[in-house]
JSON list of C-alpha atoms in Angstrom, two decimals:
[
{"chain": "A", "resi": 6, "resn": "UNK", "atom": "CA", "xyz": [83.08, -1.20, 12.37]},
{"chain": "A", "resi": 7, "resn": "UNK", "atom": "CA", "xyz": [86.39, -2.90, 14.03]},
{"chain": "A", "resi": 8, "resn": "UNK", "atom": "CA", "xyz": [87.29, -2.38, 17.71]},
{"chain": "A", "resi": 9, "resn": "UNK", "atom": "CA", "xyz": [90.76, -1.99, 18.17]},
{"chain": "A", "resi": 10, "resn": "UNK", "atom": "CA", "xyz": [91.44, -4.35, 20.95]},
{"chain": "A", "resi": 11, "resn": "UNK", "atom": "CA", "xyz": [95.52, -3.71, 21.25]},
{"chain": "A", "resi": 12, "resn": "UNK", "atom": "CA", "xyz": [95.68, -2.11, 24.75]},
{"chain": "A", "resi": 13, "resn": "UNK", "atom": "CA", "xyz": [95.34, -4.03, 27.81]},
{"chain": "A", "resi": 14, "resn": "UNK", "atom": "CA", "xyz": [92.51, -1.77, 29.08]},
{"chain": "A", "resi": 15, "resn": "UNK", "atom": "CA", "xyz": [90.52, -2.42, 26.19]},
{"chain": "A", "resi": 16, "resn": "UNK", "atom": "CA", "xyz": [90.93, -6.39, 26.01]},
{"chain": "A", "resi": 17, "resn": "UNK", "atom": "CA", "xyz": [90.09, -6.49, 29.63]},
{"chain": "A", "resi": 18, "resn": "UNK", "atom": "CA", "xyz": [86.69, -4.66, 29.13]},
{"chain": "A", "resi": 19, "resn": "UNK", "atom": "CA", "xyz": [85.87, -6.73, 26.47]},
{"chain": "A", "resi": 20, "resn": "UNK", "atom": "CA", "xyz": [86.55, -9.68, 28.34]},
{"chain": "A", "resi": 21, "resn": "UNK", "atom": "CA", "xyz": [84.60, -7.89, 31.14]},
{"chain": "A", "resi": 22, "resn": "UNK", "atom": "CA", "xyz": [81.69, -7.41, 28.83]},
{"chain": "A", "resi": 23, "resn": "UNK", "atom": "CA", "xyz": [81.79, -10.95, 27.44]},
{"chain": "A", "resi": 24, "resn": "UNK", "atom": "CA", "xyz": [81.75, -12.88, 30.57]},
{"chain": "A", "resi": 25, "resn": "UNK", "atom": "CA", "xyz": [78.78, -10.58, 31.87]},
{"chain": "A", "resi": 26, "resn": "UNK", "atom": "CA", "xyz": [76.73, -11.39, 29.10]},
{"chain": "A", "resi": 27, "resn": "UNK", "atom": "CA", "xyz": [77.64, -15.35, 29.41]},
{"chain": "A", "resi": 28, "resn": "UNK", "atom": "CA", "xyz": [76.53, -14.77, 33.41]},
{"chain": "A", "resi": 29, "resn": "UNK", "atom": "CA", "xyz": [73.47, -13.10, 32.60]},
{"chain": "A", "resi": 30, "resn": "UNK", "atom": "CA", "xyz": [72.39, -15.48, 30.25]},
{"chain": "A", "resi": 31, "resn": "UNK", "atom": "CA", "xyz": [73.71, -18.33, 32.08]},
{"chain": "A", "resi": 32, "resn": "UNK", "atom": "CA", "xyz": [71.60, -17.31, 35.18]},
{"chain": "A", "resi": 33, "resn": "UNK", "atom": "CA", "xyz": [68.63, -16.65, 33.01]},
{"chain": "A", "resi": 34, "resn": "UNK", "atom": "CA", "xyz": [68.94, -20.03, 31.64]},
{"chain": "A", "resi": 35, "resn": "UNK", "atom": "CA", "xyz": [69.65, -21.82, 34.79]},
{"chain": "A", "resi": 36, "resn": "UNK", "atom": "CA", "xyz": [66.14, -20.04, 36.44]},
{"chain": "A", "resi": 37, "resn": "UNK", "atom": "CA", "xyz": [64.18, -21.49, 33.63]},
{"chain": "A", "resi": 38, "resn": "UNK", "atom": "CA", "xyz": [65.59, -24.94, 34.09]},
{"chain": "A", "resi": 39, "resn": "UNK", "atom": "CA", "xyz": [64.83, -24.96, 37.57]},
{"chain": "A", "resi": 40, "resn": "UNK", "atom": "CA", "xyz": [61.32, -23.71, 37.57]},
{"chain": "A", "resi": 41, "resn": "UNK", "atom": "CA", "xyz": [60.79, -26.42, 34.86]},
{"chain": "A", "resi": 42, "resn": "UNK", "atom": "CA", "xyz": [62.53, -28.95, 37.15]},
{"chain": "A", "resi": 43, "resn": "UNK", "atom": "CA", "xyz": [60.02, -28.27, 40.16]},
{"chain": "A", "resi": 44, "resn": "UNK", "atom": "CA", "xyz": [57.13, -27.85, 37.64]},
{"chain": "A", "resi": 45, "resn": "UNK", "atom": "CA", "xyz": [57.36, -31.47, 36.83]},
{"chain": "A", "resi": 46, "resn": "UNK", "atom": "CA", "xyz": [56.76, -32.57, 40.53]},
{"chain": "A", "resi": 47, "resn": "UNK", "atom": "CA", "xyz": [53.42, -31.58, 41.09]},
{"chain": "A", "resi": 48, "resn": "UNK", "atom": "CA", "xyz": [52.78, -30.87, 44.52]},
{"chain": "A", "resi": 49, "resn": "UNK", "atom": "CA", "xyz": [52.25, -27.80, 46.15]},
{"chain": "A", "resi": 50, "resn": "UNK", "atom": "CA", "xyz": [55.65, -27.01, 47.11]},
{"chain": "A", "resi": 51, "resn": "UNK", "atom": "CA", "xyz": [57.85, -27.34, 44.08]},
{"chain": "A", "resi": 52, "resn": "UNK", "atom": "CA", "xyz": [54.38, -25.78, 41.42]},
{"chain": "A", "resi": 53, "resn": "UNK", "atom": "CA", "xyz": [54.44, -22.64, 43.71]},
{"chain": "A", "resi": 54, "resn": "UNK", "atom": "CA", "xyz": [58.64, -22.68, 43.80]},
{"chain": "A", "resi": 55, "resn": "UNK", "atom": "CA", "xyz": [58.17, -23.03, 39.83]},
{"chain": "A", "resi": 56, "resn": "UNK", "atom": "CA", "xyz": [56.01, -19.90, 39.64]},
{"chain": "A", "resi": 57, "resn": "UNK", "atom": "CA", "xyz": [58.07, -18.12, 41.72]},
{"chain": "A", "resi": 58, "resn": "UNK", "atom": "CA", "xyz": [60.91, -18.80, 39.41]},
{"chain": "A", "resi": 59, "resn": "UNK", "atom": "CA", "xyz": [59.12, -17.73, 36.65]},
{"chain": "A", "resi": 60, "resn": "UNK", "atom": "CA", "xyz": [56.17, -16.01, 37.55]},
{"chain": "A", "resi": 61, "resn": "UNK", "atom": "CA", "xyz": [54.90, -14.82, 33.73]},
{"chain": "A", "resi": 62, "resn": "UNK", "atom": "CA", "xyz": [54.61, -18.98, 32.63]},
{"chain": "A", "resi": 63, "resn": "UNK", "atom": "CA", "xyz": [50.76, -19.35, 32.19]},
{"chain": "A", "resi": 64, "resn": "UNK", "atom": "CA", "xyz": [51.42, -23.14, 32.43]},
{"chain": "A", "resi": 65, "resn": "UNK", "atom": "CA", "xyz": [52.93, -23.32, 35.82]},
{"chain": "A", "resi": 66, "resn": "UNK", "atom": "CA", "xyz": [49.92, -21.56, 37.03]},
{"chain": "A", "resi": 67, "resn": "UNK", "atom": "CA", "xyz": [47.75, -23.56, 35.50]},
{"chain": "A", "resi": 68, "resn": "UNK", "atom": "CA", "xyz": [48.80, -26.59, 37.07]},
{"chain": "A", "resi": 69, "resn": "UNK", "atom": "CA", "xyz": [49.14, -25.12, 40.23]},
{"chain": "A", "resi": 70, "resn": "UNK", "atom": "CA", "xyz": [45.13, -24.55, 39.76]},
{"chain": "A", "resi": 71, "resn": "UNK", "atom": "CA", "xyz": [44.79, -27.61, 38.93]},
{"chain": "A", "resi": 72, "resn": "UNK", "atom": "CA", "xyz": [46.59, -29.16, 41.85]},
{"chain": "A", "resi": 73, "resn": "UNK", "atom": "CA", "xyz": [44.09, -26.86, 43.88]},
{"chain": "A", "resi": 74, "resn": "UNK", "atom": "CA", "xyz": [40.66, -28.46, 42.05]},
{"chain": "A", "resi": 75, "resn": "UNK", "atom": "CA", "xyz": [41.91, -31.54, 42.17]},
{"chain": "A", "resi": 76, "resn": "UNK", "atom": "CA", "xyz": [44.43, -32.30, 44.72]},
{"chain": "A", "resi": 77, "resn": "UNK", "atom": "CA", "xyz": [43.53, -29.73, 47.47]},
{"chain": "A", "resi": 78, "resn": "UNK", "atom": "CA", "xyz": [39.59, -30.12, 45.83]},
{"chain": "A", "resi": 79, "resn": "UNK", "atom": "CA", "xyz": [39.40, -25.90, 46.93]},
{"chain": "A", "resi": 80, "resn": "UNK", "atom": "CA", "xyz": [37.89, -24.44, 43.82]},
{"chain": "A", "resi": 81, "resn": "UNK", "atom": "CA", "xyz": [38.58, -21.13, 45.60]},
{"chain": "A", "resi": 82, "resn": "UNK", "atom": "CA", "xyz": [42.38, -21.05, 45.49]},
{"chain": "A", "resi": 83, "resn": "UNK", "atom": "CA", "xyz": [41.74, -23.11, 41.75]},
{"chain": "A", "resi": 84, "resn": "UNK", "atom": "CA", "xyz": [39.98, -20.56, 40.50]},
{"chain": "A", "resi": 85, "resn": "UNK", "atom": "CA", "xyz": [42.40, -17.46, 41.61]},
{"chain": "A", "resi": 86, "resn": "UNK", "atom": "CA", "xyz": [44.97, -19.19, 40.66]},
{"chain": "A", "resi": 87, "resn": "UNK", "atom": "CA", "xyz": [43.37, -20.22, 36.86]},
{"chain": "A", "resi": 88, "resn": "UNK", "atom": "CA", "xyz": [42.23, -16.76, 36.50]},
{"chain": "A", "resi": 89, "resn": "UNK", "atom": "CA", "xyz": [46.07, -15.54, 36.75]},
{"chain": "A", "resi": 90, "resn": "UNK", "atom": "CA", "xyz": [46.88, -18.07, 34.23]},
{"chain": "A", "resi": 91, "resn": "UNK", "atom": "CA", "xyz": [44.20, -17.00, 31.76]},
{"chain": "A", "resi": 92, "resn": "UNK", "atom": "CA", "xyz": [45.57, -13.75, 32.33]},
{"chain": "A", "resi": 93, "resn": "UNK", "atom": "CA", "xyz": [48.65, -14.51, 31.37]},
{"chain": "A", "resi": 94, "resn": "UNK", "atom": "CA", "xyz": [47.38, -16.51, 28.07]},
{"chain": "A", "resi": 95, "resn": "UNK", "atom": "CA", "xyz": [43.69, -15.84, 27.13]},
{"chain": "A", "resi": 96, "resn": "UNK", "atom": "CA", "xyz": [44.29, -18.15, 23.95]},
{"chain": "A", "resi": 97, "resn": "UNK", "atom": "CA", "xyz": [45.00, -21.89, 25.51]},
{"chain": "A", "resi": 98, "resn": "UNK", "atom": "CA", "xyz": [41.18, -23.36, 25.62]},
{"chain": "A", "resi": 99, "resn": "UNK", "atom": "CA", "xyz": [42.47, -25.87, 28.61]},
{"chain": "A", "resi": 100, "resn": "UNK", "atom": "CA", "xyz": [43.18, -23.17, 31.01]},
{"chain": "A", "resi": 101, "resn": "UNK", "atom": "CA", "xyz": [39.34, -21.48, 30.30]},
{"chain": "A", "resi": 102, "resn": "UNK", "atom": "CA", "xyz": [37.95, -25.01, 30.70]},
{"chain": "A", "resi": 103, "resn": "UNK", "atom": "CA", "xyz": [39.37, -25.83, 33.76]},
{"chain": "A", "resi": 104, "resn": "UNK", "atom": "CA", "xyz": [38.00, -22.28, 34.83]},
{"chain": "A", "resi": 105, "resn": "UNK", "atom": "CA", "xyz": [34.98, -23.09, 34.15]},
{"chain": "A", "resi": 106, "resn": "UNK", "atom": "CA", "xyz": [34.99, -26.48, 35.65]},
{"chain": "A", "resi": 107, "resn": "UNK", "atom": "CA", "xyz": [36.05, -24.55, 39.12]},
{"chain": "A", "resi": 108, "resn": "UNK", "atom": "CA", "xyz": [33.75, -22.35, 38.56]},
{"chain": "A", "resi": 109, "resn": "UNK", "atom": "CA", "xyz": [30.69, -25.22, 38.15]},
{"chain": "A", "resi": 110, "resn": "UNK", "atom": "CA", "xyz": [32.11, -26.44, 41.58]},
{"chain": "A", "resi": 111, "resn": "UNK", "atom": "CA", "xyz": [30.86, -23.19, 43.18]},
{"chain": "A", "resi": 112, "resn": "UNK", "atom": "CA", "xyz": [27.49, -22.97, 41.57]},
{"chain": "A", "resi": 113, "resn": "UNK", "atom": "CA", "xyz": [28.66, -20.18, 39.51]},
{"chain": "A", "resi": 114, "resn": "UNK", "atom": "CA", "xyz": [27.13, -20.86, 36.11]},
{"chain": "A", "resi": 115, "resn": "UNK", "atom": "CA", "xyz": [26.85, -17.73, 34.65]},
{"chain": "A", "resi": 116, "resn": "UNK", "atom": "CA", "xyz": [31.07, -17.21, 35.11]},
{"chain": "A", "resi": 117, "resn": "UNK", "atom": "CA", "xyz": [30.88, -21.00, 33.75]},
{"chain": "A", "resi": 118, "resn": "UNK", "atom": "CA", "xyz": [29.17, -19.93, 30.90]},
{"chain": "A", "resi": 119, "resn": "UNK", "atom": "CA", "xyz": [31.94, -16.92, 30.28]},
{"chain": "A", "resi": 120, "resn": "UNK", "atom": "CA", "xyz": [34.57, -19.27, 30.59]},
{"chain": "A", "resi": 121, "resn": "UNK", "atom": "CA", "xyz": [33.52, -21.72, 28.23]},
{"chain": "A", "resi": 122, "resn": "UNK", "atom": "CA", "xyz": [32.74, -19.18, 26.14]},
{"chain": "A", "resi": 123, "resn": "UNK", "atom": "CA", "xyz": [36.35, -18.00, 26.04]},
{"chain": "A", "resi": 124, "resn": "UNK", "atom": "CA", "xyz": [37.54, -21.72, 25.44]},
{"chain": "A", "resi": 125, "resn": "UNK", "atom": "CA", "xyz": [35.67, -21.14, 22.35]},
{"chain": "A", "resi": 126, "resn": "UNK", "atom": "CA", "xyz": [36.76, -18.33, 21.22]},
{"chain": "A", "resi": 127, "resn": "UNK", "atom": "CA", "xyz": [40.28, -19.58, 22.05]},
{"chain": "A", "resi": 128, "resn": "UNK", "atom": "CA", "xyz": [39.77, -22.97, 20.31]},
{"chain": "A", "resi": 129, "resn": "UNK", "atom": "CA", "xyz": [36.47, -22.70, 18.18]},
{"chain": "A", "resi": 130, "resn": "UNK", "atom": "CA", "xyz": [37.46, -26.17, 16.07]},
{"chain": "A", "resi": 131, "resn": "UNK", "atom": "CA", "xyz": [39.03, -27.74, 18.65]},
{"chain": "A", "resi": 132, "resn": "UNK", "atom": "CA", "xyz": [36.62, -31.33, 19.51]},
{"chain": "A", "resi": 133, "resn": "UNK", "atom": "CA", "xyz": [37.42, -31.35, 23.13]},
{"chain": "A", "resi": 134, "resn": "UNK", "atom": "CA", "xyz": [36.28, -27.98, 23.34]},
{"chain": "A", "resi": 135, "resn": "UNK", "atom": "CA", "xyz": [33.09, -28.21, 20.99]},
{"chain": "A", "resi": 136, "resn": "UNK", "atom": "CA", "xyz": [32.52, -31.38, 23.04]},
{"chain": "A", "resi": 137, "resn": "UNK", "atom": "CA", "xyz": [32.77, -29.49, 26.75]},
{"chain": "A", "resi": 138, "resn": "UNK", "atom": "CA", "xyz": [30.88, -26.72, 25.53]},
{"chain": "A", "resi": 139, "resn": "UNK", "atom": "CA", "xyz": [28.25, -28.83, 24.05]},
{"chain": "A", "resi": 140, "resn": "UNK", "atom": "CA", "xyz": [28.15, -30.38, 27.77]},
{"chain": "A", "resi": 141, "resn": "UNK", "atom": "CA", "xyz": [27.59, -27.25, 28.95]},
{"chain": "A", "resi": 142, "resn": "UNK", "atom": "CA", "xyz": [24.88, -26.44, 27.51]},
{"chain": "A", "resi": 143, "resn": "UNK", "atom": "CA", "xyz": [23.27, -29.30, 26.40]},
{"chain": "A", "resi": 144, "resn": "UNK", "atom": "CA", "xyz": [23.53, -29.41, 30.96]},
{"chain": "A", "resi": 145, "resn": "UNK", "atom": "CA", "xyz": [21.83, -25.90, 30.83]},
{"chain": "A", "resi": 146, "resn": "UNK", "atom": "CA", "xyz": [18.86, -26.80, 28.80]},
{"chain": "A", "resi": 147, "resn": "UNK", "atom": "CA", "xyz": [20.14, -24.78, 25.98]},
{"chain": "A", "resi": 148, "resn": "UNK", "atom": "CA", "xyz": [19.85, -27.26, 23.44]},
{"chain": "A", "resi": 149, "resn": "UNK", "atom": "CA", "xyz": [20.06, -24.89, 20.22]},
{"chain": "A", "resi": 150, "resn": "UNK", "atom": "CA", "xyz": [23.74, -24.76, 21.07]},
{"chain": "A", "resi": 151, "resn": "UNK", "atom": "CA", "xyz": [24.21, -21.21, 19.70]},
{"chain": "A", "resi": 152, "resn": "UNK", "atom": "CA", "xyz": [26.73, -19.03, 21.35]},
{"chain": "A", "resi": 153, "resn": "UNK", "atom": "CA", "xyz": [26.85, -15.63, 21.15]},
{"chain": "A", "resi": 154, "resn": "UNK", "atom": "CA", "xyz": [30.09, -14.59, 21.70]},
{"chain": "A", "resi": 155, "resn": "UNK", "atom": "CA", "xyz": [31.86, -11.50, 22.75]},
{"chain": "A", "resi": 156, "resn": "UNK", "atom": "CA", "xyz": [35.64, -11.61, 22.74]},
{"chain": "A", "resi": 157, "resn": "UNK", "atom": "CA", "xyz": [36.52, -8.62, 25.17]},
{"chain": "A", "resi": 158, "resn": "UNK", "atom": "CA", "xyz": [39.79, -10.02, 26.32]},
{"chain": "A", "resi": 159, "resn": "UNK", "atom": "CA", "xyz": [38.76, -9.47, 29.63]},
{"chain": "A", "resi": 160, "resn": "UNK", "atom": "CA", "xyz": [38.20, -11.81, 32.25]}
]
């Protein structure tokens, strides 16, 4: 199909059309730059300015719960935080980890235990995983190391 582009009308809407596109995409483009740009500072500040830049990246939220168990050491705010990110992708193992290492900080074994489940599930031949959840249990007495699983996809 051809466009005939030989009125001035025309060529100016096509023009018009073209340079929104480039503006949308260039502003699209430029957002994602940014919130990468302030994600790679990791304090408080610029991690929250990253997710609000680009509030669906799992990864910005995950360091931003990070930054809470470690930084801030409030597994509260980690764990809110991680859950959003877990949320946003069940299938990174690191994110469920880190859950469950908040979660171990508030005495809350049996949400431990569903969160290293999930790693699992997530990663099941992954050695940093098989190695944590080993921990785990090997921690919990359970020493015959057999996990029953139940992928829900819920958290």
């Amino acid at each position: 199909m051809q466009v005939s582009l030989s009125s001035l009308p025309r060529k100016i809407s096509a023009v018009a059309v073209c340079a929104l596109l480039a503006a949308t995409y260039t502003a699209v483009s430029a957002r994602s730059f940014l919130a990468d740009v302030f994600a790679q500072h990791p304090d408080l500040k610029n991690l929250q300015r990253a997710i609000s830049l680009e509030p669906g990246n799992a990864d910005y939220r995950f360091r931003l719960g990070r930054y809470f168990s470690m930084v801030e050491q409030s597994p509260q705010q980690a764990i809110e935080t991680l859950k959003s990110a877990v949320a946003l992708n069940p299938h990174e193992a690191r994110y469920w980890l880190d859950l469950a290492a908040a979660y171990q900080l508030m005495g809350n074994t049996g949400s431990q235990r569903d969160a290293v489940e999930h790693a699992i599930v997530a990663s099941p031949t992954t050695p940093d995983v098989a190695w944590e959840a080993g921990s785990f249990y090997i921690v919990q007495g359970d020493n015959d190391l057999q996990v029953s699983v139940q992928d829900d996809r819920r958290l």
